Short mmCIF file of C-alpha atoms and ligand atoms in Angstrom, two decimals:
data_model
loop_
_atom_site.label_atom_id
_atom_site.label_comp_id
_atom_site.label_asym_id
_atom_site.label_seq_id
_atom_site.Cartn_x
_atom_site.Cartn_y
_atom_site.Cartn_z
CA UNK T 1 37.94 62.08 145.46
CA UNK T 2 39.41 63.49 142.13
CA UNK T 3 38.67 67.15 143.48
CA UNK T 4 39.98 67.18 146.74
CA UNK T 5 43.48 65.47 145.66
CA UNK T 6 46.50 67.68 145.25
CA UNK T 7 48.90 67.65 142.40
CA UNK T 8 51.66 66.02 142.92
CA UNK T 9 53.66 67.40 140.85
CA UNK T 10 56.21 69.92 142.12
CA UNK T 11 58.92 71.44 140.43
CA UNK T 12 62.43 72.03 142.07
CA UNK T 13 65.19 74.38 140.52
CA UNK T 14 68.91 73.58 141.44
CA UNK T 15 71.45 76.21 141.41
CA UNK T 16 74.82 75.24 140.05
CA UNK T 17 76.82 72.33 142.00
CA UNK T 18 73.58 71.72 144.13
CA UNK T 19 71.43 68.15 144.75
CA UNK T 20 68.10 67.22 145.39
CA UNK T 21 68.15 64.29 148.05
CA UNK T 22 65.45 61.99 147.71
CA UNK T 23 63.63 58.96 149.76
CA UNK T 24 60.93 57.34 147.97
CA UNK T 25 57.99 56.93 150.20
CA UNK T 26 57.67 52.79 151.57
CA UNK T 27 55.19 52.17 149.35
CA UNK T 28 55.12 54.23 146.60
CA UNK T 29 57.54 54.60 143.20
CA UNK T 30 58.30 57.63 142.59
CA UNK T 31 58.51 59.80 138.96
CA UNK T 32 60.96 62.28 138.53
CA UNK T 33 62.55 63.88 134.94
CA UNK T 34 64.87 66.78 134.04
CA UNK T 35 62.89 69.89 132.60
CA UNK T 36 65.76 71.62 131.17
CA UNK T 37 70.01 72.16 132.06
CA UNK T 38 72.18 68.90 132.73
CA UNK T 39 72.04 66.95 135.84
CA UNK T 40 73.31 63.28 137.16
CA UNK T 41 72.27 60.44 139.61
CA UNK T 42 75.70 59.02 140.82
CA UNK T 43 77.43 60.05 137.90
CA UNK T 44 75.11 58.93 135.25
CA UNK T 45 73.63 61.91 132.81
CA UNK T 46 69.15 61.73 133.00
CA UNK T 47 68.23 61.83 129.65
CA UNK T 48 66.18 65.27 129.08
CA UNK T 49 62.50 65.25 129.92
CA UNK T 50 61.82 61.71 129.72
CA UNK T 51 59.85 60.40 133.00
CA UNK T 52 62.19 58.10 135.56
CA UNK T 53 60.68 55.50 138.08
CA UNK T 54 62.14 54.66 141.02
CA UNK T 55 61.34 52.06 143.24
CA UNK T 56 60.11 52.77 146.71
CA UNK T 57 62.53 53.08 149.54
CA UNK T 58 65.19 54.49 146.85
CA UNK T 59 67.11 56.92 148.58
CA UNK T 60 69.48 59.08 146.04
CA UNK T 61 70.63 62.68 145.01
CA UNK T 62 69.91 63.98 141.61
CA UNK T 63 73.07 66.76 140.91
CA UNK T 64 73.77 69.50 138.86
CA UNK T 65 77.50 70.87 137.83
CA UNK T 66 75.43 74.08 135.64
CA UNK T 67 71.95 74.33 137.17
CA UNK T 68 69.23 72.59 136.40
CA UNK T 69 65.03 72.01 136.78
CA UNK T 70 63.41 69.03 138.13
CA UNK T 71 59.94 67.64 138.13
CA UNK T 72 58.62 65.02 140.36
CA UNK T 73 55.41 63.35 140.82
CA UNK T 74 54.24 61.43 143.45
CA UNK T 75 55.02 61.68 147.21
CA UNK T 76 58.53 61.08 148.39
CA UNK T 77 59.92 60.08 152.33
CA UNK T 78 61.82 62.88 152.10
CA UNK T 79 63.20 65.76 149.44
CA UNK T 80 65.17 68.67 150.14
CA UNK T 81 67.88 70.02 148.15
CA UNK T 82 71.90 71.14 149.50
CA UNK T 83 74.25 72.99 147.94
CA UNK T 84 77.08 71.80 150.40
CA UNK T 85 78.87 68.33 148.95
CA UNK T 86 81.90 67.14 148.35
CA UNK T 87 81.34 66.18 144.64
CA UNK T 88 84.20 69.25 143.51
CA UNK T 89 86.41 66.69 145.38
CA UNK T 90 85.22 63.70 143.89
CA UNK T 91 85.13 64.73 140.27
CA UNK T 92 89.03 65.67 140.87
CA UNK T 93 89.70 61.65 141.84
CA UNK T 94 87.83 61.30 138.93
CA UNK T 95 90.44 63.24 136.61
CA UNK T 96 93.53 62.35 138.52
CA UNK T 97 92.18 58.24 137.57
CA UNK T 98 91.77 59.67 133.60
CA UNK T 99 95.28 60.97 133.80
CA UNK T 100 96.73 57.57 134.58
CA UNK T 101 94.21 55.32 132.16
CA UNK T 102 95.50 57.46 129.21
CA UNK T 103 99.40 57.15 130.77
CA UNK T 104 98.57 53.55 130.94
CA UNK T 105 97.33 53.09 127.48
CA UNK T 106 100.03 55.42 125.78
CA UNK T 107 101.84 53.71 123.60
CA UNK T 108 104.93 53.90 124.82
CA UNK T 109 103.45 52.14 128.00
CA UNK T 110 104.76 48.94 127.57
CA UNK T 111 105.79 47.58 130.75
CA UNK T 112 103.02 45.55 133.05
CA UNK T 113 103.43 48.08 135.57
CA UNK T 114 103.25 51.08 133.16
CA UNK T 115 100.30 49.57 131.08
CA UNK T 116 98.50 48.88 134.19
CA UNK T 117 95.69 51.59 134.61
CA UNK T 118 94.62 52.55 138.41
CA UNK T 119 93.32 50.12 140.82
CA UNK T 120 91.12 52.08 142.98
CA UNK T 121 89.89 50.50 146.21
CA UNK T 122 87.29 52.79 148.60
CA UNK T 123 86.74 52.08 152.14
CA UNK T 124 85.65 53.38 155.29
CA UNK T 125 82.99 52.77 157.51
CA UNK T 126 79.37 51.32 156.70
CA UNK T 127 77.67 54.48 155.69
CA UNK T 128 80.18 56.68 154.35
CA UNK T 129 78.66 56.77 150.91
CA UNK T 130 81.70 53.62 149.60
CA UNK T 131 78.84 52.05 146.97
CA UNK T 132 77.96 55.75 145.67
CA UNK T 133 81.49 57.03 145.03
CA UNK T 134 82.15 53.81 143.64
CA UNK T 135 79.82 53.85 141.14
CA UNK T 136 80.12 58.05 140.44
CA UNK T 137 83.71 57.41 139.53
CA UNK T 138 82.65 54.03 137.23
CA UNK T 139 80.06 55.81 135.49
CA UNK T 140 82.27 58.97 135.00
CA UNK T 141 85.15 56.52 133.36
CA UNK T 142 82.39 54.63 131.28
CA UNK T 143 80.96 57.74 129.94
CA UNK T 144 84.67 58.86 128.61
CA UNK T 145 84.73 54.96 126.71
CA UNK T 146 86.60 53.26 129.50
CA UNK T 147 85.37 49.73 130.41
CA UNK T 148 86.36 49.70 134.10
CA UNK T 149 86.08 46.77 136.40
CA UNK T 150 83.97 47.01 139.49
CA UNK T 151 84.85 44.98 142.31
CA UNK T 152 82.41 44.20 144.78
CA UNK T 153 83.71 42.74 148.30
CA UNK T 154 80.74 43.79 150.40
CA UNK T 155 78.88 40.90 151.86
CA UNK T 156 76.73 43.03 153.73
CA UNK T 157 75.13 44.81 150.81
CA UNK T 158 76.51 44.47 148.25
CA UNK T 159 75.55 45.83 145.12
CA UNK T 160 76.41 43.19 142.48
CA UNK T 161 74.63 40.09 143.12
CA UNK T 162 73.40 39.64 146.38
CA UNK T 163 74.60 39.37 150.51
CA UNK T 164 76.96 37.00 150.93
CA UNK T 165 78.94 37.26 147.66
CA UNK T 166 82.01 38.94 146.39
CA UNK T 167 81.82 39.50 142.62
CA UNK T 168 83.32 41.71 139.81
CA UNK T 169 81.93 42.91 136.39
CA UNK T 170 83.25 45.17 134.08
CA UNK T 171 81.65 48.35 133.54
CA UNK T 172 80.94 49.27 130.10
CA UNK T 173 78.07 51.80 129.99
CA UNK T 174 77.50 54.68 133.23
CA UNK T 175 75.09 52.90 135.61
CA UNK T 176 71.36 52.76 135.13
CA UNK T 177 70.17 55.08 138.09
CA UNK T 178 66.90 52.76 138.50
CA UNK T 179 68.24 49.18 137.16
CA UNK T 180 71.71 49.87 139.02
CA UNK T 181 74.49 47.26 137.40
CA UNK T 182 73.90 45.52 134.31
CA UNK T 183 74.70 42.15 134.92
CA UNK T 184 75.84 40.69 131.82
CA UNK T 185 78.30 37.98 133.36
CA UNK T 186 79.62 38.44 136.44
CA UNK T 187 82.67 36.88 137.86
CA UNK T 188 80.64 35.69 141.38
CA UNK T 189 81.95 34.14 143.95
CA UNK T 190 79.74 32.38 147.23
CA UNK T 191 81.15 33.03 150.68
CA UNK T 192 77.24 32.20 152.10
CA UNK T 193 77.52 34.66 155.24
CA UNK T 194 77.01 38.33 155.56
CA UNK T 195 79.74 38.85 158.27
CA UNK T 196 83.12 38.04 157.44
CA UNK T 197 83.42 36.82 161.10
CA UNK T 198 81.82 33.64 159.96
CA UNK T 199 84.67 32.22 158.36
CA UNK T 200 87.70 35.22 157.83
CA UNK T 201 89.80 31.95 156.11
CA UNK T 202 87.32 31.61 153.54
CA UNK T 203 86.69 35.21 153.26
CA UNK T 204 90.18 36.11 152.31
CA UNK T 205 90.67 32.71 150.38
CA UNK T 206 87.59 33.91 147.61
CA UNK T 207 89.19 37.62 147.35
CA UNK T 208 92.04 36.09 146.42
CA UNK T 209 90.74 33.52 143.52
CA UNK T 210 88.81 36.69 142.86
CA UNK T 211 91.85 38.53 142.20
CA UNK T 212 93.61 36.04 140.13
CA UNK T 213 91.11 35.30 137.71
CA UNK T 214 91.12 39.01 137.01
CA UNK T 215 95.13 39.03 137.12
CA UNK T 216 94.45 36.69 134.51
CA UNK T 217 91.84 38.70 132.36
CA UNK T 218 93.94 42.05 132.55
CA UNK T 219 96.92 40.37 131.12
CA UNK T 220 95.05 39.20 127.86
CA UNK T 221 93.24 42.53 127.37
CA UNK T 222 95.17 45.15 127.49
CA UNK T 223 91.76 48.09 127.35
CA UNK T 224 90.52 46.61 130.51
CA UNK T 225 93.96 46.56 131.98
CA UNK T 226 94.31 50.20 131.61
CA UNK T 227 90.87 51.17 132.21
CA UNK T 228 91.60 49.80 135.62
CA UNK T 229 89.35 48.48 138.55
CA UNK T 230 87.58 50.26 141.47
CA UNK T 231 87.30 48.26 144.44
CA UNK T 232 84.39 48.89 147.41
CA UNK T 233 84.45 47.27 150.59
CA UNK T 234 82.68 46.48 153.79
CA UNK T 235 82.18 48.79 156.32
CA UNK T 236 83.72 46.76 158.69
CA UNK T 237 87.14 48.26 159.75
CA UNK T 238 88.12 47.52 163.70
CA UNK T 239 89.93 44.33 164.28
CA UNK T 240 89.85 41.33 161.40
CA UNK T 241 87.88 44.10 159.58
CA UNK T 242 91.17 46.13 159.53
CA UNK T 243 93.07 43.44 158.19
CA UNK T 244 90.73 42.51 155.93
CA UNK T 245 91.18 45.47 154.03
CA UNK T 246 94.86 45.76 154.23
CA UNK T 247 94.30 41.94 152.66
CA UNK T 248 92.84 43.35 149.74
CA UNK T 249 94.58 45.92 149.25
CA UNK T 250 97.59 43.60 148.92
CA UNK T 251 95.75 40.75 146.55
CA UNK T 252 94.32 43.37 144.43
CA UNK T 253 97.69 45.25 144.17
CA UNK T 254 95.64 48.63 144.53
CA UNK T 255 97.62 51.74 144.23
CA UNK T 256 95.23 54.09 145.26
CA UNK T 257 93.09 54.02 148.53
CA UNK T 258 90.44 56.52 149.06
CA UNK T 259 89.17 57.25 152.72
CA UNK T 260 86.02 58.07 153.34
CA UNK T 261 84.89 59.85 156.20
CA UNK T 262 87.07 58.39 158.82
CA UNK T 263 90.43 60.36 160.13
CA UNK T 264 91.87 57.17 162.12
CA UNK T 265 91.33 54.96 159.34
CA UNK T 266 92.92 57.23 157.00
CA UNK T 267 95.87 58.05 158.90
CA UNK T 268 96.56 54.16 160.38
CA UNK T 269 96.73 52.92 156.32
CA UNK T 270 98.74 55.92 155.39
CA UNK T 271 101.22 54.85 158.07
CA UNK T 272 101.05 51.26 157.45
CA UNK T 273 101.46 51.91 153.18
CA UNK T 274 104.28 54.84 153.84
CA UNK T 275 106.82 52.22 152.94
CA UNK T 276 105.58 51.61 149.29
CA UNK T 277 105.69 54.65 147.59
CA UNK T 278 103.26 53.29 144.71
CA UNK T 279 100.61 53.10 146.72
CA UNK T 280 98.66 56.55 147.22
CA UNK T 281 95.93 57.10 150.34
CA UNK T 282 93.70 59.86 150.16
CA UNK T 283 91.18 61.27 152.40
CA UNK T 284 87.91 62.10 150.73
CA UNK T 285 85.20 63.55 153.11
CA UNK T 286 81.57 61.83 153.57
CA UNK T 287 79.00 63.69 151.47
CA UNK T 288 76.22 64.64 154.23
CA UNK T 289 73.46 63.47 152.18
CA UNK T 290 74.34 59.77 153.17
CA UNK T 291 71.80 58.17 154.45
CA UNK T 292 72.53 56.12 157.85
CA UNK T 293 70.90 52.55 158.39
CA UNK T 294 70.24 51.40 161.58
CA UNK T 295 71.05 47.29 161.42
CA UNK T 296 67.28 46.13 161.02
CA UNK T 297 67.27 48.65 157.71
CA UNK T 298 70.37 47.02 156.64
CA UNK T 299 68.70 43.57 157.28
CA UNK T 300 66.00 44.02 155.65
CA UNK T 301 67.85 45.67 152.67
CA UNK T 302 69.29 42.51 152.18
CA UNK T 303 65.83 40.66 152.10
CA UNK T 304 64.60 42.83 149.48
CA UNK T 305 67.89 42.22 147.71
CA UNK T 306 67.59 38.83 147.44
CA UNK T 307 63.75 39.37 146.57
CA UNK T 308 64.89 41.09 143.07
CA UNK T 309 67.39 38.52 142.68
CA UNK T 310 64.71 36.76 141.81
CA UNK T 311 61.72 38.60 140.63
CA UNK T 312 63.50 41.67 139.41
CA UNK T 313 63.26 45.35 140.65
CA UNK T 314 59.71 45.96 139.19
CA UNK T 315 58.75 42.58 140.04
CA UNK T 316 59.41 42.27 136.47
CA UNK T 317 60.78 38.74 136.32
CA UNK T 318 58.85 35.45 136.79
CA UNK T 319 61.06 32.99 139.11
CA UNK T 320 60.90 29.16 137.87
CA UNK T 321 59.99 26.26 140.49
CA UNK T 322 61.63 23.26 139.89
CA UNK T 323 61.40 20.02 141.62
CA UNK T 324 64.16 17.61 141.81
CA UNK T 325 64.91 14.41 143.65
CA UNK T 326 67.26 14.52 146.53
CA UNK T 327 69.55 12.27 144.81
CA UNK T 328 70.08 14.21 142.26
CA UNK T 329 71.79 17.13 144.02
CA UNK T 330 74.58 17.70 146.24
CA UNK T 331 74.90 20.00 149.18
CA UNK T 332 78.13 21.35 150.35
CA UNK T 333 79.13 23.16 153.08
CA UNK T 334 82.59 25.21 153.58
CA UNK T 335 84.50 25.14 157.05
CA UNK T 336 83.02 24.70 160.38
CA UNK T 337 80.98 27.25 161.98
CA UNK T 338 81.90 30.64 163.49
CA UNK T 339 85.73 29.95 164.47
CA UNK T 340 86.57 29.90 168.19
CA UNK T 341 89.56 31.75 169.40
CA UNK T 342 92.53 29.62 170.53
CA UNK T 343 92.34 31.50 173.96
CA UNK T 344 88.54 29.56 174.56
CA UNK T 345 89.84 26.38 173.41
CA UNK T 346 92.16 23.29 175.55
CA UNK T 347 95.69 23.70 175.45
CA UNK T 348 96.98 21.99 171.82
CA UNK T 349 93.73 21.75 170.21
CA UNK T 350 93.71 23.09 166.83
CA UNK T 351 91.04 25.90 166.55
CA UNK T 352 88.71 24.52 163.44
CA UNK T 353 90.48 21.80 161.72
CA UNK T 354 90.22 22.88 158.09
CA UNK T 355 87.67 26.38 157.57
CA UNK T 356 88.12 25.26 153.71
CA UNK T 357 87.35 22.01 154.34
CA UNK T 358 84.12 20.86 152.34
CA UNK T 359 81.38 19.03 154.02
CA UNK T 360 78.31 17.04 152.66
CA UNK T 361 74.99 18.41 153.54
CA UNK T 362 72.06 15.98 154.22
CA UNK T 363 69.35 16.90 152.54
CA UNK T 364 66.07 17.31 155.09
CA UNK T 365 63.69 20.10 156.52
CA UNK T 366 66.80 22.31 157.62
CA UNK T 367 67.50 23.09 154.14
CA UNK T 368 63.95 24.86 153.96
CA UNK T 369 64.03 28.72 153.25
CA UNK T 370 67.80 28.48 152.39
CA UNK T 371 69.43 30.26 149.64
CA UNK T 372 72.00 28.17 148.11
CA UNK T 373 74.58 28.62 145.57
CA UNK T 374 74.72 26.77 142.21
CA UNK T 375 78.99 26.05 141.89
CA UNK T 376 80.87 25.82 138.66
CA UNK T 377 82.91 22.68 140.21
CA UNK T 378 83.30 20.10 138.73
CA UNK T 379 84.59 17.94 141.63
CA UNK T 380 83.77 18.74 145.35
CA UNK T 381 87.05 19.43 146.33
CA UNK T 382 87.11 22.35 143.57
CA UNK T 383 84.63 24.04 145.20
CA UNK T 384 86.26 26.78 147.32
CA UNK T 385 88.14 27.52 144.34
CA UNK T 386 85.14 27.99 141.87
CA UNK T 387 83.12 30.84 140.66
CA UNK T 388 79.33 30.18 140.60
CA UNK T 389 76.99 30.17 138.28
CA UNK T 390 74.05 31.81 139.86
CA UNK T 391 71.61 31.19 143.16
CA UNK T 392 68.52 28.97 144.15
CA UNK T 393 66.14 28.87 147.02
CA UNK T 394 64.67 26.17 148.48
CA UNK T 395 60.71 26.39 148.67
CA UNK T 396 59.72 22.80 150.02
CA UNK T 397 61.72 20.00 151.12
CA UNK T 398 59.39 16.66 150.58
CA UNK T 399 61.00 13.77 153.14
CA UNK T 400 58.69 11.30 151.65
CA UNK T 401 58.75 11.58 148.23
CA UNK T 402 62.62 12.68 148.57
CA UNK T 403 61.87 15.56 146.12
CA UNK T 404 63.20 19.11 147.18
CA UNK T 405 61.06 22.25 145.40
CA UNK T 406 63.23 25.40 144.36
CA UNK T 407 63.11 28.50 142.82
CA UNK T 408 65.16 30.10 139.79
CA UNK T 409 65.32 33.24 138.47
CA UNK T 410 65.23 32.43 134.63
CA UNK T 411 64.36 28.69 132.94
CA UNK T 412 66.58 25.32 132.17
CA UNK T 413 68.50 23.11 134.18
CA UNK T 414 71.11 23.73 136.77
CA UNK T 415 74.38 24.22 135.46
CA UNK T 416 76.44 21.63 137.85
CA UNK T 417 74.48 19.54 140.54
CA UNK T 418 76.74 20.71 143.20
CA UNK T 419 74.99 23.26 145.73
CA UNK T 420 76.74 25.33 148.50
CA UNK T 421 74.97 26.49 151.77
CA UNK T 422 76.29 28.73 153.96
CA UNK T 423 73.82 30.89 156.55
CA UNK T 424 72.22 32.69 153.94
CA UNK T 425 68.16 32.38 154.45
CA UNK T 426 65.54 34.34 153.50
CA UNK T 427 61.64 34.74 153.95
CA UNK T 428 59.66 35.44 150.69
CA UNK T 429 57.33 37.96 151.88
P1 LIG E 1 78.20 52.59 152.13
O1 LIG E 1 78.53 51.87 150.86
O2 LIG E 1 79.37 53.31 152.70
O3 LIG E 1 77.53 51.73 153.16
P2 LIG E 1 76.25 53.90 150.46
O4 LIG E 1 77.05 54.50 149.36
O5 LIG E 1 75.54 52.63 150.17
O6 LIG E 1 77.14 53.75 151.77
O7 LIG E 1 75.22 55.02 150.95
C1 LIG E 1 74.20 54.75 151.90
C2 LIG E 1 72.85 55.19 151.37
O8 LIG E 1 72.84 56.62 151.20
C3 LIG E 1 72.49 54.61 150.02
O9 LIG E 1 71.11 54.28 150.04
C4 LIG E 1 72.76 55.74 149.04
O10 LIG E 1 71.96 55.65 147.89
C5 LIG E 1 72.42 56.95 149.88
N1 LIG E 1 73.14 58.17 149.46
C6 LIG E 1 74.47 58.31 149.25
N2 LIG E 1 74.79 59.56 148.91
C7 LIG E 1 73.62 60.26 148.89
C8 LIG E 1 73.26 61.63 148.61
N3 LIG E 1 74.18 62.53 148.28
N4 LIG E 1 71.96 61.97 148.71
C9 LIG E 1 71.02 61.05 149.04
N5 LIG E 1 71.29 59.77 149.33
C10 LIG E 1 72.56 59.37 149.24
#
């Protein structure tokens, strides 16, 4: 009853250089606001005394560079604050990356290489905090007017779209600590896995389209050039995941590779990149208030991910079923599956014939529960190299009628009638 409940309010004061580390409870949103000094979530300023709701199962830090007072309401997983973090060390990335922006964007900076601003990628392993630096140092270049381009190549969770894609968007405004990326248009591309083991050919053959239609974009703008990209990655780094990243660091021509929280990483790519001088790797340390995630977290992370795909973060959006006749779309699928080494294979047999070969799907029950993405091709065989336009998922598959039932996120018709299905699936729950 009314008299027995406690408040739930609570008020917390941070000292200078201090954060609050919060899990929302499973169930429950959470409101927070700042009661007086200056504080940020991941680099983005709170607006002063105006009420914040996050969504359960939210797990960030709310910082302070000059002290500040915070008021929640409503019970949290966990709260405690910690004046121990690495964010002195961050925030000096942050103004050695202004330094070359405005020596990019000098006049005098003519040349491609001159005018070009810093390409930033992050890596390290899963759960070093790589998606939270990434955006602190995006929304500390947006706040200062620079339109940055985030790069997204984590399939596992990434924080663009959804699993299974590698995208980029510029950033124009410091990231929304409860909407997280505006997604205006963003330049996405469907790889239809979440482990890059799946098909490392395709993998590397969509960071690289990736990274020429941006090559492209930088050279006709010469603000977004400067203002540079920032690049995160997946935590994968043993073996292919290794040369994965060296891959992108070479397609994305990054000069500047920032560690996190892994010695052997940081000193094998500082020997491997000695030879080009350009190219600058620093070690950043992991910020202790990083939540780990055991692989069922992670997998259902991307479930719920793919949930506000389509009904929003609040459940705010309405998703559109649509039914359409089999013959009327056309289901693709790129490479085999999962490669097999040479070693398990007969002497002179090729491995996988083509992993960017395209494949017809037929359209039955198997294609129930999928998530599929909607290509900008025009032809089949332009597939691998096209961006998409956005993501369905299959609700009912009618063999009788030949009618297949999906869902949308927003109204109209599909932009191209070419589908691609990889091993994404999901379970609306
Ligand atoms: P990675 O990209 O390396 O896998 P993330 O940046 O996604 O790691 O961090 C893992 C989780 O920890 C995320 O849910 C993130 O919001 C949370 N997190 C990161 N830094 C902090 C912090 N200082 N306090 C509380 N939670 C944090």
């Amino acid at each position: 009853t009314a008299a027995t409940a406690a408040p739930t309010i609570k008020q917390v004061k941070l000292e200078r250089e201090s954060e609050l580390r919060i899990e929302v409870a499973n169930d429950t949103p959470l409101r927070l606001r700042l009661l007086n000094g200056t504080a940020e979530i991941f680099g983005t300023e709170l607006p002063p005394e105006m009420w914040l709701t996050f969504p359960p199962r939210l797990k960030f830090a709310v910082f302070t560079w000059y002290g500040a007072t915070i008021e929640m309401d409503g019970p949290t997983e966990t709260d405690y604050t910690a004046d121990e973090t690495p964010m002195v060390s961050y925030v000096n990335v942050h103004a050695v990356l202004e330094g070359r922006r405005n020596r990019a964007k000098a006049p005098s900076s003519s040349g491609s290489e001159a005018s070009q601003g810093p390409r930033v990628i992050v890596v390290g392993p899963t759960d070093s905090g790589k998606s939270t630096l990434s955006r602190m140092l995006l929304s500390w270049a947006a706040k200062q007017g620079w339109k940055p381009t985030y790069v997204d190549l984590d399939i596992g969770q990434g924080s663009i779209t959804i699993p299974g894609c590698i995208a980029a968007t510029p950033i124009e405004l410091p990231i929304d600590p409860v909407e997280g990326i505006s997604l205006e248009m963003p330049l996405v591309y469907f790889y239809g896995h979440t482990t890059p083991s799946q098909n490392v050919d395709l993998y590397k053959a969509l960071v690289k389209e990736l990274a020429q239609i941006l090559e492209r974009q930088f050279t006709g703008n010469a603000e977004s050039r400067a203002a540079g990209m920032v690049i995160n990655t997946m935590g994968w780094i043993e073996g292919v995941g290794y040369e994965l990243i060296l891959h992108a660091i070479d397609t994305f021509s990054a000069n500047v590779v920032l560690v996190l929280g892994q010695e052997k990483l940081f000193s094998m790519l500082r020997d491997v990149l000695r030879n080009k001088p350009n190219v600058d790797v620093v070690k950043l340390q992991k910020s202790g208030g990083v939540v780990s995630r055991s692989s069922k977290v992670r997998q259902k992370a991307r479930s719920y991910r793919i949930r506000e795909y389509f009904y929003g973060i609040a459940n705010d959006l309405s998703p559109h079923s649509n039914i359409a006749n089999f013959s009327d779309l056309f289901v693709y699928r790129i490479g085999g599956g999962p490669q097999a080494p040479r070693s398990a294979l007969p002497i002179g047999a090729d491995p996988v014939a083509n992993p960017l070969r395209v494949t017809a799907v037929n359209i039955d029950r198997d294609l129930l529960h999928v998530v599929l993405a909607v290509s900008y091709a025009q032809e089949p065989d332009q597939i691998v190299s096209s961006n998409i336009a956005g993501l369905i998922y299959i609700t009912d598959i009618d063999l009788q009628r030949r009618k297949i039932t999906y869902l949308t996120p927003t109204a109209g018709d599909l932009p191209s009638k070419y589908l691609i299905m990889g091993t994404l699936t999901w379970l609306e729950t």
